[in-house]
PDB file of C-alpha atoms in Angstrom:
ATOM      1  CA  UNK A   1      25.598 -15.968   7.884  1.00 63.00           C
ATOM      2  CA  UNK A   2      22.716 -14.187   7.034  1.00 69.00           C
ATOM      3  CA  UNK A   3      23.279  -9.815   7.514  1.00 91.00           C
ATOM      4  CA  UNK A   4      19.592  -9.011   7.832  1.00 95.00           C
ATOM      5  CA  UNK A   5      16.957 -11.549   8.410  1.00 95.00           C
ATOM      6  CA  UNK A   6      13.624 -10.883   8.477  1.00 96.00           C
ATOM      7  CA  UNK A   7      10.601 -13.223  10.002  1.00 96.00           C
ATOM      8  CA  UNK A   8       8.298 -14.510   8.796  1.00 97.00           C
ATOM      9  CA  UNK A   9       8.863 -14.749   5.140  1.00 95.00           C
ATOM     10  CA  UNK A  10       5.222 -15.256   4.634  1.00 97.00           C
ATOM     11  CA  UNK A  11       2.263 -14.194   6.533  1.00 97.00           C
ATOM     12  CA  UNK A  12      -1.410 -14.826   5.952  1.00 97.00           C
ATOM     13  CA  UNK A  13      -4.119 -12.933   8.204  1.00 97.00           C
ATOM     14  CA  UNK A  14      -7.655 -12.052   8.652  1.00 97.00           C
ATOM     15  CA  UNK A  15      -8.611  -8.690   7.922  1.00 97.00           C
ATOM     16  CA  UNK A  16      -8.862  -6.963  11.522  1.00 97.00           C
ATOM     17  CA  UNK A  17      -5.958  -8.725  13.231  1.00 97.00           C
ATOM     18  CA  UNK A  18      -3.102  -7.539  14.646  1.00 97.00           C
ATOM     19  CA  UNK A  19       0.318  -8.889  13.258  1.00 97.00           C
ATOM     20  CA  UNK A  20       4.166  -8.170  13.787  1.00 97.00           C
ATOM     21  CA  UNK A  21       7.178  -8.821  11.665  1.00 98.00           C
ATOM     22  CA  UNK A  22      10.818  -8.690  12.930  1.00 97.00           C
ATOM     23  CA  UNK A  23      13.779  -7.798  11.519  1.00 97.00           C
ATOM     24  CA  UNK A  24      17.392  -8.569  12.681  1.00 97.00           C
ATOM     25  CA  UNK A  25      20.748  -7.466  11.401  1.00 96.00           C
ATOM     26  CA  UNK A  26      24.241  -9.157  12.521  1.00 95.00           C
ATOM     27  CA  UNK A  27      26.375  -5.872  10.465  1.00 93.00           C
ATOM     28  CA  UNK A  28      26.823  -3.614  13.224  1.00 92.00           C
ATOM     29  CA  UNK A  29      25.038  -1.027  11.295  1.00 92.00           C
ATOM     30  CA  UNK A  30      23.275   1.726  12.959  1.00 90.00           C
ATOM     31  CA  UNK A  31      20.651   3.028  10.793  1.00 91.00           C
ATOM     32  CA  UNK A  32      17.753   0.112  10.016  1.00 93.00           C
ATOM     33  CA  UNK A  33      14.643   1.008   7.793  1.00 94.00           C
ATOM     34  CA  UNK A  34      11.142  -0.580   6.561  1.00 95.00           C
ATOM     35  CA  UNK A  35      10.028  -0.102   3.288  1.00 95.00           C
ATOM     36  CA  UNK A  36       6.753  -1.677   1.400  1.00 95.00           C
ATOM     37  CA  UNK A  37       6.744  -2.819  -2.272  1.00 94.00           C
ATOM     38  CA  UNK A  38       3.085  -2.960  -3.626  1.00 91.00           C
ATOM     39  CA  UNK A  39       1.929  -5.240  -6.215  1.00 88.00           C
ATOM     40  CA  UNK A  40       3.734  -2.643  -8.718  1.00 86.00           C
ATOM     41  CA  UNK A  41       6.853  -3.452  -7.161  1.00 87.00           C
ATOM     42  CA  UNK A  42       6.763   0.301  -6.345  1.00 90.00           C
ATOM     43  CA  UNK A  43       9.015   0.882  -3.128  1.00 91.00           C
ATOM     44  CA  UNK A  44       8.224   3.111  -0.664  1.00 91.00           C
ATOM     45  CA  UNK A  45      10.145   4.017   2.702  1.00 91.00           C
ATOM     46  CA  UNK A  46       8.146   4.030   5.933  1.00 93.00           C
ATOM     47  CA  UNK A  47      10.162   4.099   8.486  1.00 92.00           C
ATOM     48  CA  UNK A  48      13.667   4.411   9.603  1.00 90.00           C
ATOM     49  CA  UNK A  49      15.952   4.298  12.741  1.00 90.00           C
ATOM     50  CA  UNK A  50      19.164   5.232  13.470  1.00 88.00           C
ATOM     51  CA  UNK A  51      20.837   3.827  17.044  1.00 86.00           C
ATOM     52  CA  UNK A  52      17.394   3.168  18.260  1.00 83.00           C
ATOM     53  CA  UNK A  53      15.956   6.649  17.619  1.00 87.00           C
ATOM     54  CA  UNK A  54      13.156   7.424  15.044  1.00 89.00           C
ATOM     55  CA  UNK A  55      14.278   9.724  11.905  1.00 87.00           C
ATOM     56  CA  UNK A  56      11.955   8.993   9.146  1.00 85.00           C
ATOM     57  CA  UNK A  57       8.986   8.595   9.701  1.00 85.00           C
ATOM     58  CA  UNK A  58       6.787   8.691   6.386  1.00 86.00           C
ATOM     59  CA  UNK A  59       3.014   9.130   5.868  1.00 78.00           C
ATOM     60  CA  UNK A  60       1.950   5.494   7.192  1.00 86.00           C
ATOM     61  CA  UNK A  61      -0.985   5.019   8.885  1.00 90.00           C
ATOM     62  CA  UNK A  62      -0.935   5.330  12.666  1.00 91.00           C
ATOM     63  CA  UNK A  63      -1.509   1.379  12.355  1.00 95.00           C
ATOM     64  CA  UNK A  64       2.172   0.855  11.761  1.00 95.00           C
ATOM     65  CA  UNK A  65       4.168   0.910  14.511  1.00 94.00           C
ATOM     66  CA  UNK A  66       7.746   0.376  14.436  1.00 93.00           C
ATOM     67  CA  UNK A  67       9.549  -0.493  17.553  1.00 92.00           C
ATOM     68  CA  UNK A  68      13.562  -0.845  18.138  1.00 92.00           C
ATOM     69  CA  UNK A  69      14.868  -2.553  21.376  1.00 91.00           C
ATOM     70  CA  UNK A  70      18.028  -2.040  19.786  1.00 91.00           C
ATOM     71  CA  UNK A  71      20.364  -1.093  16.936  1.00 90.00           C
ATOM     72  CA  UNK A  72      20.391  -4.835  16.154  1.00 94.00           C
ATOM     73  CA  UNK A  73      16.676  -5.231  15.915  1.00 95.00           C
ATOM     74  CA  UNK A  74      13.925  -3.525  14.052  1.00 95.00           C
ATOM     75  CA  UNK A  75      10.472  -4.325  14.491  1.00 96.00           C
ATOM     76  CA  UNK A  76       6.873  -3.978  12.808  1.00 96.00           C
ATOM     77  CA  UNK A  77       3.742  -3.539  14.411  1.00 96.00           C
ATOM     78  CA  UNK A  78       0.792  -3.330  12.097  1.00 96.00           C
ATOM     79  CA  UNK A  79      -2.888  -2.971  14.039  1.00 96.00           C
ATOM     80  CA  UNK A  80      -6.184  -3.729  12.389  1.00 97.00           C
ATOM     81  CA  UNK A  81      -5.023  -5.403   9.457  1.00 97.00           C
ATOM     82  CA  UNK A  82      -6.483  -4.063   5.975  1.00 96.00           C
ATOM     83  CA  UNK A  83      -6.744  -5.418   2.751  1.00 96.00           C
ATOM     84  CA  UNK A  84      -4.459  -2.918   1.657  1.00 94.00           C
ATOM     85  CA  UNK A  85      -2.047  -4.071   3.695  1.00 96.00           C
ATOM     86  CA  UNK A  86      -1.102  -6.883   1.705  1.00 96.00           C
ATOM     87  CA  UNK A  87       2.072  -6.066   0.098  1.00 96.00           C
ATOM     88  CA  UNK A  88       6.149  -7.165   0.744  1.00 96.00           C
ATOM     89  CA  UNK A  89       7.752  -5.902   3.216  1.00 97.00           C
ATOM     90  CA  UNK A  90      11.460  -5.230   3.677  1.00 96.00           C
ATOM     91  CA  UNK A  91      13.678  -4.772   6.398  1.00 96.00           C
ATOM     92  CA  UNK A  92      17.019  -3.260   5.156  1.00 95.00           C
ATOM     93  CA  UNK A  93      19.915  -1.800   7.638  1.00 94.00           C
ATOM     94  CA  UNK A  94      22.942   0.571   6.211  1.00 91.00           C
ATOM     95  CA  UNK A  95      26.311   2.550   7.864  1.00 85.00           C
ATOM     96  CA  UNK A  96      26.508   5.809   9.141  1.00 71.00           C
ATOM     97  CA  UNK A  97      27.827   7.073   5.744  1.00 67.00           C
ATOM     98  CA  UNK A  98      26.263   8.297   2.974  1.00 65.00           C
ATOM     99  CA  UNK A  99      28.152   6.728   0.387  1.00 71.00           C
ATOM    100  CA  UNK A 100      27.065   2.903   1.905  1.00 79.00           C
ATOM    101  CA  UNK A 101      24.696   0.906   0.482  1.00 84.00           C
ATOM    102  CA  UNK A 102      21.734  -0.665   2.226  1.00 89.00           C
ATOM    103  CA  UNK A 103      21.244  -3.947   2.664  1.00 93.00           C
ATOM    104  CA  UNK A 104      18.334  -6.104   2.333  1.00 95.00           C
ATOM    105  CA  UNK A 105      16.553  -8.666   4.272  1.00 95.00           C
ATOM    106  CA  UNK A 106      14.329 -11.237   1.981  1.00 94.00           C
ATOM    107  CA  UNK A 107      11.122  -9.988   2.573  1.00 95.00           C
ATOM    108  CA  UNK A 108       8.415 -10.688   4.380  1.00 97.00           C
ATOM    109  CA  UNK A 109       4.802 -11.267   2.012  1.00 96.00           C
ATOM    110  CA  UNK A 110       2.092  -9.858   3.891  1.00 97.00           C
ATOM    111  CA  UNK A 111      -1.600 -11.274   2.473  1.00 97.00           C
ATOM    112  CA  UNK A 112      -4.764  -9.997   3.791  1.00 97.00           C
ATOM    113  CA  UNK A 113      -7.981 -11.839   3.356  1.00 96.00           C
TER     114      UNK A 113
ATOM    115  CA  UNK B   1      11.752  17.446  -3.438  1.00 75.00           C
ATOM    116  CA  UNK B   2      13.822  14.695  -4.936  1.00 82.00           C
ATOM    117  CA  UNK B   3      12.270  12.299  -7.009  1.00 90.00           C
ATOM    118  CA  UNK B   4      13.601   9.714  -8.971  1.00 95.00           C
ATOM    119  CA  UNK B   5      12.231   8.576 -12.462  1.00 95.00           C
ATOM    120  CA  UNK B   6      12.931   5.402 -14.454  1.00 96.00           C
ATOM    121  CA  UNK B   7      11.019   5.766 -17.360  1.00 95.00           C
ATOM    122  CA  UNK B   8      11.418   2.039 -18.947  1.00 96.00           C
ATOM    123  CA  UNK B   9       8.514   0.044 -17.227  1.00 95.00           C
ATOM    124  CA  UNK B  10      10.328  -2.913 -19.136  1.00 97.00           C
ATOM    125  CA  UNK B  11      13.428  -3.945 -21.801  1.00 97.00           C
ATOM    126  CA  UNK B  12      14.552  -7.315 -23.337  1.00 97.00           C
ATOM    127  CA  UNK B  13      17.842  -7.989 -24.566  1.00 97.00           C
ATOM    128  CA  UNK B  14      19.097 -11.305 -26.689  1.00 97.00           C
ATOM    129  CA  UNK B  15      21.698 -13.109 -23.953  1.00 97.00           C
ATOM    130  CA  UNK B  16      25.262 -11.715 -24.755  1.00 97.00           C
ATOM    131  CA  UNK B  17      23.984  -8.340 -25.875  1.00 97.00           C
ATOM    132  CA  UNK B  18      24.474  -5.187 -24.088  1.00 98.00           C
ATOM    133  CA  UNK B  19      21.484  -3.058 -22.699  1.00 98.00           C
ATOM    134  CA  UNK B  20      21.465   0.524 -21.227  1.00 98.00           C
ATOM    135  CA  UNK B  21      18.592   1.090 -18.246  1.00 98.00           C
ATOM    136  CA  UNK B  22      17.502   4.590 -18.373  1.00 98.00           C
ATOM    137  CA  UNK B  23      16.928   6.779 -14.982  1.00 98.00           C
ATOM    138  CA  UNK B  24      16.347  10.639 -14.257  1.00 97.00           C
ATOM    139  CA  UNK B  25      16.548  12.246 -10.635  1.00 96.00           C
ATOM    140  CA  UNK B  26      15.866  15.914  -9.916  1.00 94.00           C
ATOM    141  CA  UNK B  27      17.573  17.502  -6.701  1.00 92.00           C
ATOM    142  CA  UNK B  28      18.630  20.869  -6.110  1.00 90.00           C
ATOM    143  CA  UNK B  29      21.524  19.483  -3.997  1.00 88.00           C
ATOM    144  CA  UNK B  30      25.302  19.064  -5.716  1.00 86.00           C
ATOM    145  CA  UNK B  31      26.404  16.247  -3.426  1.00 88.00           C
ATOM    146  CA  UNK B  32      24.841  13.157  -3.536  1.00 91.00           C
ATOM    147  CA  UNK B  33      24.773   9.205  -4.457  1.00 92.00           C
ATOM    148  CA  UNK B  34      23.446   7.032  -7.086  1.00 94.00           C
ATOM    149  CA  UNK B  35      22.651   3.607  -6.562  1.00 95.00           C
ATOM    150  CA  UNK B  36      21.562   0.575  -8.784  1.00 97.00           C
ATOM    151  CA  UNK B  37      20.126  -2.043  -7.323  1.00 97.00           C
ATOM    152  CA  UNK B  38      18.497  -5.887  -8.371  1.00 97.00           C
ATOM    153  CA  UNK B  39      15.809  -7.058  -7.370  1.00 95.00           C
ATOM    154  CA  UNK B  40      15.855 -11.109  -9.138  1.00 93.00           C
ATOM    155  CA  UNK B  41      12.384 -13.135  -8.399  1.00 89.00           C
ATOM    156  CA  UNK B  42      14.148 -14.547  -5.104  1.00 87.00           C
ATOM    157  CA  UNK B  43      13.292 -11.079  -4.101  1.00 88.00           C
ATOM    158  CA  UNK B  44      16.262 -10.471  -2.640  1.00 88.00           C
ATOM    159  CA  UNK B  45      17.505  -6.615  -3.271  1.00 92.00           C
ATOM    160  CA  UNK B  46      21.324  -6.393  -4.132  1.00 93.00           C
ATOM    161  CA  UNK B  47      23.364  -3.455  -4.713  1.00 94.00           C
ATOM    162  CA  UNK B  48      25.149  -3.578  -8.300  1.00 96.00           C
ATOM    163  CA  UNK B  49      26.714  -0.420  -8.401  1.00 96.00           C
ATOM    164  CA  UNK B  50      26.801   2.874  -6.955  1.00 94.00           C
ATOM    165  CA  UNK B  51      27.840   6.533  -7.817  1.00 94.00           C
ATOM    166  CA  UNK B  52      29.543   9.535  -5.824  1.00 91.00           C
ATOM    167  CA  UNK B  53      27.818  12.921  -7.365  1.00 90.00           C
ATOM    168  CA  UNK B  54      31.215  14.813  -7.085  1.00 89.00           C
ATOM    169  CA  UNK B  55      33.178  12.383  -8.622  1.00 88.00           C
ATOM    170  CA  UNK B  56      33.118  12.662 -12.362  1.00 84.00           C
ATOM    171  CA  UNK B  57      34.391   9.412 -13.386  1.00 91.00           C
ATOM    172  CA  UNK B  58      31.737   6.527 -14.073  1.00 94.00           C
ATOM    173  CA  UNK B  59      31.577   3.714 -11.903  1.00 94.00           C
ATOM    174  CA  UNK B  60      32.280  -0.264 -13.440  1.00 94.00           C
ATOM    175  CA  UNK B  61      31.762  -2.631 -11.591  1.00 93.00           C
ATOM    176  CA  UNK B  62      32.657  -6.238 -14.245  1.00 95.00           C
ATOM    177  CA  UNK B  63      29.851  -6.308 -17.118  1.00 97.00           C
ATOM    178  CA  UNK B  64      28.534  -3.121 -15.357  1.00 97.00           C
ATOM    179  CA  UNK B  65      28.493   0.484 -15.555  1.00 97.00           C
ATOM    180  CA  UNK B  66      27.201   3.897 -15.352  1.00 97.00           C
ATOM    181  CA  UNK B  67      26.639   6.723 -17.774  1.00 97.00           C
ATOM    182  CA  UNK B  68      26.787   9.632 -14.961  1.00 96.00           C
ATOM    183  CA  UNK B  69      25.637  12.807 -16.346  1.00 95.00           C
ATOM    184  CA  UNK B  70      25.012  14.936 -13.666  1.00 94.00           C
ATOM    185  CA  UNK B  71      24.208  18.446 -15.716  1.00 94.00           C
ATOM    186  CA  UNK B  72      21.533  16.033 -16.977  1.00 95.00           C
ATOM    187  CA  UNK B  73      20.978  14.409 -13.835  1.00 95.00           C
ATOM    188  CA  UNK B  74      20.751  11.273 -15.809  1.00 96.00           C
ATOM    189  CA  UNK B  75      22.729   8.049 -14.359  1.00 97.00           C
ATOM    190  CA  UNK B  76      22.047   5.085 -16.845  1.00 98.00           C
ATOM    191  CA  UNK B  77      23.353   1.323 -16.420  1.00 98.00           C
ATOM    192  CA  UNK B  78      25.101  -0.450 -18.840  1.00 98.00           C
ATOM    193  CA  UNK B  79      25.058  -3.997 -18.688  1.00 98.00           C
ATOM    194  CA  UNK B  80      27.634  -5.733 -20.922  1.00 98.00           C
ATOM    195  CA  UNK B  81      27.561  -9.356 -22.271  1.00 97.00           C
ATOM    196  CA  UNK B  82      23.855  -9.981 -20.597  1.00 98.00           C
ATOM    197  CA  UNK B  83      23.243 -13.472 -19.030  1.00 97.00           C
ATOM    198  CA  UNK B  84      20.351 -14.826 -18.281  1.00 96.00           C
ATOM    199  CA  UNK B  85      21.123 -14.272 -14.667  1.00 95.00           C
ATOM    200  CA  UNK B  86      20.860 -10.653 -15.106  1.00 97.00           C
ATOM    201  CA  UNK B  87      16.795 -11.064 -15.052  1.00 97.00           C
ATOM    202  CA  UNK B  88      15.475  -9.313 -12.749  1.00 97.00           C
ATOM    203  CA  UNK B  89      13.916  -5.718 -11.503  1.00 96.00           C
ATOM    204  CA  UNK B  90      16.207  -3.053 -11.589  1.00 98.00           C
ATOM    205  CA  UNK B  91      16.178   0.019  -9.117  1.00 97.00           C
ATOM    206  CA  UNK B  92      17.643   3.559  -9.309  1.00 97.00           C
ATOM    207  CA  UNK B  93      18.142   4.978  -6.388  1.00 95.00           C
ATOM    208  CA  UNK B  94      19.415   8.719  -4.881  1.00 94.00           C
ATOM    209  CA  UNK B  95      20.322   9.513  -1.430  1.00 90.00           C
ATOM    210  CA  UNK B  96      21.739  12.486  -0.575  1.00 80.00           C
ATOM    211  CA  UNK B  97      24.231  13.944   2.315  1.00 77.00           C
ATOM    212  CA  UNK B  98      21.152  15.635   4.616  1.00 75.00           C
ATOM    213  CA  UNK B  99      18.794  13.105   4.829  1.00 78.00           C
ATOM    214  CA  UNK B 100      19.299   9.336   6.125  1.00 78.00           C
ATOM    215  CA  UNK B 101      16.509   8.496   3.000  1.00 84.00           C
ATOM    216  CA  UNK B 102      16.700   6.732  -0.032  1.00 89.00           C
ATOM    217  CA  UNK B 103      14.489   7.403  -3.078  1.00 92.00           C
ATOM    218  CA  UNK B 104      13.684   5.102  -5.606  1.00 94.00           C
ATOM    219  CA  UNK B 105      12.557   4.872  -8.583  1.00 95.00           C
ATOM    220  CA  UNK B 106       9.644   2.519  -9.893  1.00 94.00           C
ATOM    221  CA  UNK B 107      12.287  -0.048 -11.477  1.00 96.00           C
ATOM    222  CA  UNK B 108      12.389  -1.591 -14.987  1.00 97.00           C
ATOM    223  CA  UNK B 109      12.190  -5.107 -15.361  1.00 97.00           C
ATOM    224  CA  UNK B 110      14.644  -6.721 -17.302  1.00 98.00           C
ATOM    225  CA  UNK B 111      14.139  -9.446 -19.489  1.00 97.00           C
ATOM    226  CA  UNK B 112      16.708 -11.223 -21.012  1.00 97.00           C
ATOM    227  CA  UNK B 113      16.082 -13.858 -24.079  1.00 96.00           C
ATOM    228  CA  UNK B 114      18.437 -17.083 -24.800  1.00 93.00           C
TER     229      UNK B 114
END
């Protein structure tokens, strides 16, 4: 069984669309979270939610919207599509406590051409 | 605020070897967790150890461990008897009890030779 999945795994755009990735995780966890690696595999938090309410939300352009119907499901919105945008991003979901790990999904690989 | 620094951008070590992965934090908070995580070319991060600040002893976890010095606010990985599975990106990461964040650092890759 997979714990977080995230779709799609790969994603190829036009510069100007508008795309969305979604992330789902079977753990019961309550606190989900998207990060984005860059080409220098640095990784950098954007957003995060904990039982569907917003509590990080990082310097991202108003582009990225993150949506959460539910603890369950964690959702990316990203508007007008830059080439900047290309980059991996990851879903990951952890417990209530601070001592608990997070845990990954696989990625999604955003390109922008 | 708390940043996280690993300052190895890469390290090789000969397959049965043992290599130490350096990383530096700075907080002004005394409770807080360290975490190592692996990031292999499936991409797929995975959690290989982690560390209670207010416990003193290190963590193991099989071939690994820390080096947890928190006056130094230093927390090294120690990875014993390296395989060639052990190739990957490595991640040091701090979270502590007031925020829901994780920081991480800029990972060293790992490279190990047969």
């Amino acid at each position: 069984d997979t714990a977080v999945s995230q779709t799609p795994k790969y994603l190829v755009t036009q510069m100007g669309n508008d795309k969305s990735i979604k992330c789902e995780q079977n753990l019961g966890h309550d606190t989900m979270y998207w990060y984005k690696q860059d080409s220098k595999k640095f990784l950098k938090i954007m957003f995060s939610y904990n039982n569907k309410e917003l509590i990080i939300n990082e310097t991202v352009p108003n582009r990225f919207s993150p949506k959460s119907p539910d603890k369950a499901h964690l959702n990316l919105h990203i508007n007008s599509l830059e080439l900047g945008d290309s980059a991996v991003y990851f879903c990951a979901s952890s417990q209530g406590g601070f001592y608990n790990e997070q845990f990954f999904g696989p990625g999604t690989r955003l390109t922008v051409l | 605020a708390q940043t996280v620094t690993q300052s190895q951008p890469e390290m090789s070590v000969q397959e049965a070897e043992t290599v130490t992965l350096s990383c530096t934090y700075d907080t002004s908070e005394s409770d807080y967790y360290l975490f190592w995580y692996k990031q292999p070319p499936s991409r797929q991060m995975i959690l290989v150890i982690r560390q209670e600040a207010y416990k003193q002893q290190n963590a193991t976890e099989n071939r690994f461990s820390v080096n947890f010095q928190k006056a130094a606010k230093s927390f090294s990985l120690k990875i014993s008897d390296s395989q060639l599975g052990d190739a990957a990106m490595y991640f040091c990461a701090y979270r502590d009890t007031g925020t829901y964040k994780y920081i991480f650092g800029t990972g060293t890759r790992l490279k190990v030779l047969a």
